[in-house]
Amino acid sequence: EECVRRDDRPLIENKGKFVLCKASSGHKHALEEIFGDARIMSQLQDTKVAREVRVLAKFMRMLDTDPHRAFYGFSHVEKAQEHAAIDSLLVTDSLFRSDDLGTRKKYVRLVEETREGGGNVYIFSSLHVSGQQLNQVSGVAAILRYPLPEIEEIQINDDDFVFDSDDDQSQDDADAQLRGDLEGMGF
């Protein structure tokens, strides 16, 4: 009503895009609470964030229920792409902002090849909770069209994982943190 009185056209035109919801706090982790509410998700079902949350949840479920169709880490995902098996590619935006040009190029190539092969690509914001969760499992993951059990035998390289450059962690500490994070997510 206030926007009508002030004749605020942008607000009036986008009124249907606003959703009022309640959260226990104003911190980022409260977004998980909001996106866990089925009533809110039904209103947001066509938004980019909602699609990303759904596909990440599907990936996490698939790791448990059908592990030969869910892989993470560049080596595994790249091998799946070589078989044209990727249905959904999940990548965090931080991989495209890497200081290393070679790293940026390999992820751009992976995205382009996935799209050319008919796969869906989801680029997650590393500022969003879902992007942070994806970063905990290397920053890149894939849901495959069909099982590829032979991919499991590929050795994962340390280069497959994204570590925050701000942290003064040793590799052992980073590995321990990753294991703890995976356990915290139920793996």
PDB file of C-alpha atoms in Angstrom, residues 7-85:
ATOM      1  CA  ASP A   7       3.924   5.493  -6.858  1.00  0.00           C
ATOM      2  CA  ASP A   8       7.023   3.286  -6.594  1.00  0.00           C
ATOM      3  CA  ARG A   9       6.692   1.461  -9.945  1.00  0.00           C
ATOM      4  CA  PRO A  10       9.511  -1.093  -9.512  1.00  0.00           C
ATOM      5  CA  LEU A  11       8.056  -2.300  -6.206  1.00  0.00           C
ATOM      6  CA  ILE A  12       4.512  -2.395  -7.575  1.00  0.00           C
ATOM      7  CA  GLU A  13       5.611  -4.374 -10.649  1.00  0.00           C
ATOM      8  CA  ASN A  14       7.570  -6.900  -8.577  1.00  0.00           C
ATOM      9  CA  LYS A  15       5.171  -7.236  -5.638  1.00  0.00           C
ATOM     10  CA  GLY A  16       4.419 -10.864  -6.503  1.00  0.00           C
ATOM     11  CA  LYS A  17       8.090 -11.781  -6.177  1.00  0.00           C
ATOM     12  CA  PHE A  18       8.286 -10.991  -2.460  1.00  0.00           C
ATOM     13  CA  VAL A  19       7.801 -13.748   0.099  1.00  0.00           C
ATOM     14  CA  LEU A  20       7.329 -13.094   3.798  1.00  0.00           C
ATOM     15  CA  CYS A  21       8.835 -15.777   6.010  1.00  0.00           C
ATOM     16  CA  LYS A  22      10.067 -16.183   9.568  1.00  0.00           C
ATOM     17  CA  ALA A  23      13.459 -17.419  10.725  1.00  0.00           C
ATOM     18  CA  SER A  24      14.992 -17.970  14.134  1.00  0.00           C
ATOM     19  CA  SER A  25      17.884 -15.605  13.366  1.00  0.00           C
ATOM     20  CA  GLY A  26      19.270 -13.261  10.754  1.00  0.00           C
ATOM     21  CA  HIS A  27      22.360 -15.355  10.050  1.00  0.00           C
ATOM     22  CA  LYS A  28      23.128 -17.309   6.877  1.00  0.00           C
ATOM     23  CA  HIS A  29      22.411 -20.663   8.506  1.00  0.00           C
ATOM     24  CA  ALA A  30      18.803 -19.524   8.963  1.00  0.00           C
ATOM     25  CA  LEU A  31      18.429 -19.865   5.179  1.00  0.00           C
ATOM     26  CA  GLU A  32      18.611 -23.649   5.620  1.00  0.00           C
ATOM     27  CA  GLU A  33      15.684 -23.363   8.023  1.00  0.00           C
ATOM     28  CA  ILE A  34      13.708 -21.287   5.521  1.00  0.00           C
ATOM     29  CA  PHE A  35      14.491 -23.547   2.568  1.00  0.00           C
ATOM     30  CA  GLY A  36      13.519 -26.561   4.671  1.00  0.00           C
ATOM     31  CA  ASP A  37       9.978 -25.207   5.054  1.00  0.00           C
ATOM     32  CA  ALA A  38       7.759 -26.897   2.445  1.00  0.00           C
ATOM     33  CA  ARG A  39       5.327 -23.951   2.421  1.00  0.00           C
ATOM     34  CA  ILE A  40       8.098 -21.490   1.541  1.00  0.00           C
ATOM     35  CA  MET A  41       9.660 -23.839  -1.009  1.00  0.00           C
ATOM     36  CA  SER A  42       6.320 -24.207  -2.788  1.00  0.00           C
ATOM     37  CA  GLN A  43       6.301 -20.431  -3.296  1.00  0.00           C
ATOM     38  CA  LEU A  44       9.939 -20.413  -4.409  1.00  0.00           C
ATOM     39  CA  GLN A  45       9.853 -23.562  -6.534  1.00  0.00           C
ATOM     40  CA  ASP A  46      10.710 -21.784  -9.783  1.00  0.00           C
ATOM     41  CA  THR A  47      13.614 -19.722  -8.455  1.00  0.00           C
ATOM     42  CA  LYS A  48      17.272 -20.433  -9.149  1.00  0.00           C
ATOM     43  CA  VAL A  49      18.046 -20.901  -5.453  1.00  0.00           C
ATOM     44  CA  ALA A  50      15.229 -23.413  -4.989  1.00  0.00           C
ATOM     45  CA  ARG A  51      16.398 -25.437  -7.995  1.00  0.00           C
ATOM     46  CA  GLU A  52      19.950 -25.443  -6.622  1.00  0.00           C
ATOM     47  CA  VAL A  53      18.821 -26.540  -3.163  1.00  0.00           C
ATOM     48  CA  ARG A  54      16.748 -29.359  -4.716  1.00  0.00           C
ATOM     49  CA  VAL A  55      19.540 -30.606  -6.977  1.00  0.00           C
ATOM     50  CA  LEU A  56      22.085 -30.514  -4.130  1.00  0.00           C
ATOM     51  CA  ALA A  57      19.686 -32.465  -1.903  1.00  0.00           C
ATOM     52  CA  LYS A  58      19.178 -34.967  -4.733  1.00  0.00           C
ATOM     53  CA  PHE A  59      22.963 -35.335  -5.087  1.00  0.00           C
ATOM     54  CA  MET A  60      23.412 -35.916  -1.337  1.00  0.00           C
ATOM     55  CA  ARG A  61      20.588 -38.502  -1.296  1.00  0.00           C
ATOM     56  CA  MET A  62      22.059 -40.210  -4.327  1.00  0.00           C
ATOM     57  CA  LEU A  63      25.455 -40.521  -2.609  1.00  0.00           C
ATOM     58  CA  ASP A  64      23.634 -42.742  -0.097  1.00  0.00           C
ATOM     59  CA  THR A  65      21.140 -44.562  -2.288  1.00  0.00           C
ATOM     60  CA  ASP A  66      22.867 -44.876  -5.686  1.00  0.00           C
ATOM     61  CA  PRO A  67      26.583 -44.024  -5.234  1.00  0.00           C
ATOM     62  CA  HIS A  68      27.549 -45.178  -8.746  1.00  0.00           C
ATOM     63  CA  ARG A  69      25.515 -42.261 -10.141  1.00  0.00           C
ATOM     64  CA  ALA A  70      26.823 -39.493  -7.846  1.00  0.00           C
ATOM     65  CA  PHE A  71      30.441 -38.328  -7.940  1.00  0.00           C
ATOM     66  CA  TYR A  72      32.433 -35.344  -6.742  1.00  0.00           C
ATOM     67  CA  GLY A  73      35.967 -34.093  -7.274  1.00  0.00           C
ATOM     68  CA  PHE A  74      37.294 -32.949 -10.632  1.00  0.00           C
ATOM     69  CA  SER A  75      38.926 -36.283 -11.588  1.00  0.00           C
ATOM     70  CA  HIS A  76      35.738 -38.294 -11.089  1.00  0.00           C
ATOM     71  CA  VAL A  77      33.470 -35.713 -12.700  1.00  0.00           C
ATOM     72  CA  GLU A  78      35.801 -35.275 -15.677  1.00  0.00           C
ATOM     73  CA  LYS A  79      35.851 -39.050 -16.251  1.00  0.00           C
ATOM     74  CA  ALA A  80      32.034 -39.098 -16.136  1.00  0.00           C
ATOM     75  CA  GLN A  81      31.992 -36.296 -18.719  1.00  0.00           C
ATOM     76  CA  GLU A  82      34.291 -38.341 -20.979  1.00  0.00           C
ATOM     77  CA  HIS A  83      31.553 -41.003 -20.958  1.00  0.00           C
ATOM     78  CA  ALA A  84      28.889 -38.309 -21.671  1.00  0.00           C
ATOM     79  CA  ALA A  85      27.142 -39.531 -18.534  1.00  0.00           C
TER      80      ALA A  85
END
